Short mmCIF file of C-alpha atoms and ligand atoms in Angstrom, two decimals:
data_model
loop_
_atom_site.label_atom_id
_atom_site.label_comp_id
_atom_site.label_asym_id
_atom_site.label_seq_id
_atom_site.Cartn_x
_atom_site.Cartn_y
_atom_site.Cartn_z
CA UNK A 1 122.08 72.91 35.51
CA UNK A 2 119.37 70.91 33.58
CA UNK A 3 117.63 69.30 36.56
CA UNK A 4 114.95 66.96 35.45
CA UNK A 5 115.95 67.26 31.91
CA UNK A 6 117.98 64.13 31.74
CA UNK A 7 115.20 62.15 29.95
CA UNK A 8 114.87 64.71 27.26
CA UNK A 9 118.60 64.80 26.97
CA UNK A 10 118.87 61.06 26.42
CA UNK A 11 115.72 60.76 24.22
CA UNK A 12 115.68 63.52 21.84
CA UNK A 13 112.95 63.79 19.35
CA UNK A 14 113.57 64.16 15.63
CA UNK A 15 111.07 67.06 15.71
CA UNK A 16 113.47 68.97 17.88
CA UNK A 17 116.21 69.11 15.15
CA UNK A 18 116.60 72.24 13.40
CA UNK A 19 118.35 72.43 9.96
CA UNK A 20 121.54 72.70 11.86
CA UNK A 21 120.74 69.65 13.90
CA UNK A 22 120.56 69.47 17.54
CA UNK A 23 123.08 70.09 20.42
CA UNK A 24 122.62 68.22 23.66
CA UNK A 25 124.65 69.38 26.65
CA UNK A 26 124.13 68.39 30.25
CA UNK A 27 124.89 65.79 32.88
CA UNK A 28 123.72 62.28 33.22
CA UNK A 29 124.15 59.68 35.99
CA UNK A 30 125.33 56.20 35.65
CA UNK A 31 121.80 54.95 36.39
CA UNK A 32 120.44 57.23 33.53
CA UNK A 33 122.71 55.19 31.18
CA UNK A 34 121.77 51.90 32.67
CA UNK A 35 125.30 51.26 33.88
CA UNK A 36 125.51 48.87 36.76
CA UNK A 37 128.42 48.34 39.09
CA UNK A 38 129.47 45.39 37.00
CA UNK A 39 129.88 47.57 34.04
CA UNK A 40 131.78 50.46 35.53
CA UNK A 41 131.76 52.22 38.94
CA UNK A 42 131.06 55.79 37.97
CA UNK A 43 131.91 58.70 40.50
CA UNK A 44 129.71 61.58 40.25
CA UNK A 45 127.75 62.61 37.06
CA UNK A 46 128.90 62.21 33.45
CA UNK A 47 129.05 65.37 31.38
CA UNK A 48 127.63 64.85 27.94
CA UNK A 49 128.10 67.21 25.03
CA UNK A 50 126.68 65.89 21.73
CA UNK A 51 125.91 67.20 18.25
CA UNK A 52 123.43 65.44 16.28
CA UNK A 53 122.54 65.74 12.58
CA UNK A 54 119.64 64.13 10.70
CA UNK A 55 120.13 63.58 7.07
CA UNK A 56 117.05 61.89 5.65
CA UNK A 57 116.59 59.72 8.77
CA UNK A 58 120.27 58.79 9.19
CA UNK A 59 121.19 60.59 12.46
CA UNK A 60 124.97 60.97 13.16
CA UNK A 61 126.03 61.60 16.65
CA UNK A 62 129.38 63.14 17.58
CA UNK A 63 130.54 64.59 20.92
CA UNK A 64 132.32 64.09 24.06
CA UNK A 65 131.48 62.20 27.30
CA UNK A 66 133.46 63.18 30.42
CA UNK A 67 133.45 61.87 33.88
CA UNK A 68 135.40 59.78 36.46
CA UNK A 69 135.44 56.04 36.78
CA UNK A 70 136.72 54.07 39.67
CA UNK A 71 138.99 51.11 38.52
CA UNK A 72 141.14 48.74 40.27
CA UNK A 73 144.86 48.70 39.39
CA UNK A 74 146.10 45.40 38.11
CA UNK A 75 149.48 45.81 39.74
CA UNK A 76 148.80 47.18 43.18
CA UNK A 77 145.14 46.17 43.40
CA UNK A 78 144.23 49.66 44.64
CA UNK A 79 141.28 51.58 43.60
CA UNK A 80 141.89 54.68 41.59
CA UNK A 81 140.00 57.42 39.85
CA UNK A 82 140.29 57.22 36.18
CA UNK A 83 139.24 60.56 34.58
CA UNK A 84 137.43 59.93 31.26
CA UNK A 85 137.18 62.18 28.27
CA UNK A 86 136.41 60.28 25.18
CA UNK A 87 134.85 61.21 21.93
CA UNK A 88 131.49 59.64 20.98
CA UNK A 89 130.62 58.64 17.58
CA UNK A 90 127.51 56.80 16.46
CA UNK A 91 124.96 56.64 13.77
CA UNK A 92 121.19 55.85 14.27
CA UNK A 93 119.06 54.49 11.49
CA UNK A 94 115.47 53.92 11.62
CA UNK A 95 114.47 50.45 12.74
CA UNK A 96 113.47 48.41 9.65
CA UNK A 97 109.76 47.84 9.34
CA UNK A 98 108.62 44.18 9.84
CA UNK A 99 109.62 42.08 6.89
CA UNK A 100 107.28 42.35 4.09
CA UNK A 101 105.06 39.56 3.25
CA UNK A 102 105.81 37.74 -0.08
CA UNK A 103 102.60 37.89 -2.03
CA UNK A 104 102.37 36.55 -5.48
CA UNK A 105 100.99 39.65 -6.88
CA UNK A 106 103.61 42.14 -6.67
CA UNK A 107 102.61 45.74 -6.70
CA UNK A 108 105.38 47.38 -8.77
CA UNK A 109 105.61 50.25 -6.27
CA UNK A 110 105.92 47.81 -3.38
CA UNK A 111 108.60 45.73 -5.30
CA UNK A 112 110.66 48.84 -5.76
CA UNK A 113 110.33 49.71 -2.06
CA UNK A 114 111.65 46.19 -1.23
CA UNK A 115 114.68 46.69 -3.38
CA UNK A 116 115.50 49.94 -1.61
CA UNK A 117 115.34 48.41 1.78
CA UNK A 118 118.67 47.80 3.25
CA UNK A 119 119.53 44.53 4.82
CA UNK A 120 121.00 45.28 8.20
CA UNK A 121 123.36 42.21 8.09
CA UNK A 122 126.69 44.05 8.43
CA UNK A 123 126.11 46.91 10.63
CA UNK A 124 129.16 48.65 11.87
CA UNK A 125 129.66 48.53 15.59
CA UNK A 126 128.58 52.26 16.12
CA UNK A 127 125.37 51.81 14.38
CA UNK A 128 122.16 51.76 16.43
CA UNK A 129 118.50 51.81 15.50
CA UNK A 130 115.65 54.06 16.57
CA UNK A 131 112.01 53.47 16.59
CA UNK A 132 109.46 56.09 15.36
CA UNK A 133 110.68 59.64 15.78
CA UNK A 134 112.72 59.39 19.00
CA UNK A 135 116.21 58.30 19.68
CA UNK A 136 117.51 56.35 22.75
CA UNK A 137 120.94 57.52 23.47
CA UNK A 138 121.47 55.78 26.75
CA UNK A 139 122.41 52.34 25.46
CA UNK A 140 124.77 53.84 23.08
CA UNK A 141 126.41 55.96 25.81
CA UNK A 142 126.60 53.09 28.09
CA UNK A 143 128.47 50.99 25.51
CA UNK A 144 130.86 53.82 24.97
CA UNK A 145 131.66 53.82 28.79
CA UNK A 146 132.19 50.02 28.92
CA UNK A 147 134.35 50.03 25.86
CA UNK A 148 136.48 52.71 27.41
CA UNK A 149 137.79 50.30 30.07
CA UNK A 150 141.45 49.44 29.52
CA UNK A 151 142.37 45.70 29.35
CA UNK A 152 145.06 46.32 31.99
CA UNK A 153 143.93 49.17 34.26
CA UNK A 154 146.97 51.00 35.96
CA UNK A 155 146.80 53.55 38.62
CA UNK A 156 149.77 55.06 36.90
CA UNK A 157 152.14 53.96 34.23
CA UNK A 158 154.96 53.55 36.65
CA UNK A 159 152.93 51.82 39.33
CA UNK A 160 155.51 49.83 41.42
CA UNK A 161 152.87 47.20 42.38
CA UNK A 162 153.05 44.87 45.31
CA UNK A 163 156.16 43.28 46.77
CA UNK A 164 156.29 39.65 45.68
CA UNK A 165 157.47 38.62 49.19
CA UNK A 166 155.60 40.66 51.79
CA UNK A 167 152.80 41.99 49.67
CA UNK A 168 153.36 45.64 50.64
CA UNK A 169 152.13 48.33 48.09
CA UNK A 170 155.53 49.64 46.93
CA UNK A 171 153.99 52.91 45.77
CA UNK A 172 153.66 53.84 49.54
CA UNK A 173 157.29 53.32 50.00
CA UNK A 174 159.86 50.58 50.01
CA UNK A 175 159.27 47.42 52.28
CA UNK A 176 161.81 45.70 54.54
CA UNK A 177 162.53 43.10 51.90
CA UNK A 178 164.05 45.81 49.66
CA UNK A 179 165.95 47.30 52.60
CA UNK A 180 167.76 44.23 53.48
CA UNK A 181 171.01 43.83 51.57
CA UNK A 182 170.85 40.73 49.43
CA UNK A 183 172.55 37.86 51.24
CA UNK A 184 173.92 35.10 48.97
CA UNK A 185 171.93 32.00 49.77
CA UNK A 186 174.78 29.63 50.16
CA UNK A 187 176.16 31.66 53.08
CA UNK A 188 172.85 31.64 54.86
CA UNK A 189 172.76 27.91 54.41
CA UNK A 190 176.33 27.58 55.62
CA UNK A 191 175.61 29.73 58.71
CA UNK A 192 172.59 27.60 59.60
CA UNK A 193 174.61 24.46 59.20
CA UNK A 194 177.43 25.65 61.38
CA UNK A 195 174.96 26.75 64.09
CA UNK A 196 172.84 23.66 64.14
CA UNK A 197 175.88 21.48 63.64
CA UNK A 198 177.57 23.03 66.59
CA UNK A 199 174.79 22.79 68.87
CA UNK A 200 173.59 19.31 68.02
CA UNK A 201 176.99 17.64 67.88
CA UNK A 202 178.44 19.03 71.14
ZN1 LIG B 301 148.87 50.57 41.03
ZN1 LIG B 302 158.49 43.24 50.64
#
């Protein structure tokens, strides 16, 4: 729908904000976000719907990112499609200007400005910086996609996994191991002894 508008979608200008903020709706590709195959295997485009507000330079971003990620199930090792729909929350602050030089003569106005400057020591994880009058949303969205990956991806909560003996994917049906009635081990050993004993002694 917004062919060719991807760059504008991911790099909005502060000048484009109205008093109500800015709404961004469209589709982006994994490439647009800088996602590599190591980060996540994305199938198809990702749908982005974001609302941005600018309050004196602090830009708050909320919205939703939707798409499909290919993951590998930790139990059955099969690739499966993981539909994604997660909320995006981030704040963008202006990149602090280069550290002021400490001169001996302090202009009172400058000194006051220094006090006001916020030390970005303890930034919350979802806080990003922007330069000039343009935001770069791609790195923020990329992080959201990466962080959405579960520690233990499962194709389904009740994935049966692989048979520990024959390695068959048990989601595709039972294997022969399960079909065979469990034979007590001592009987098997006895049978083998009887057979081998009988044949070797005679
Ligand atoms: Zn599985
Ligand atoms: Zn088996």
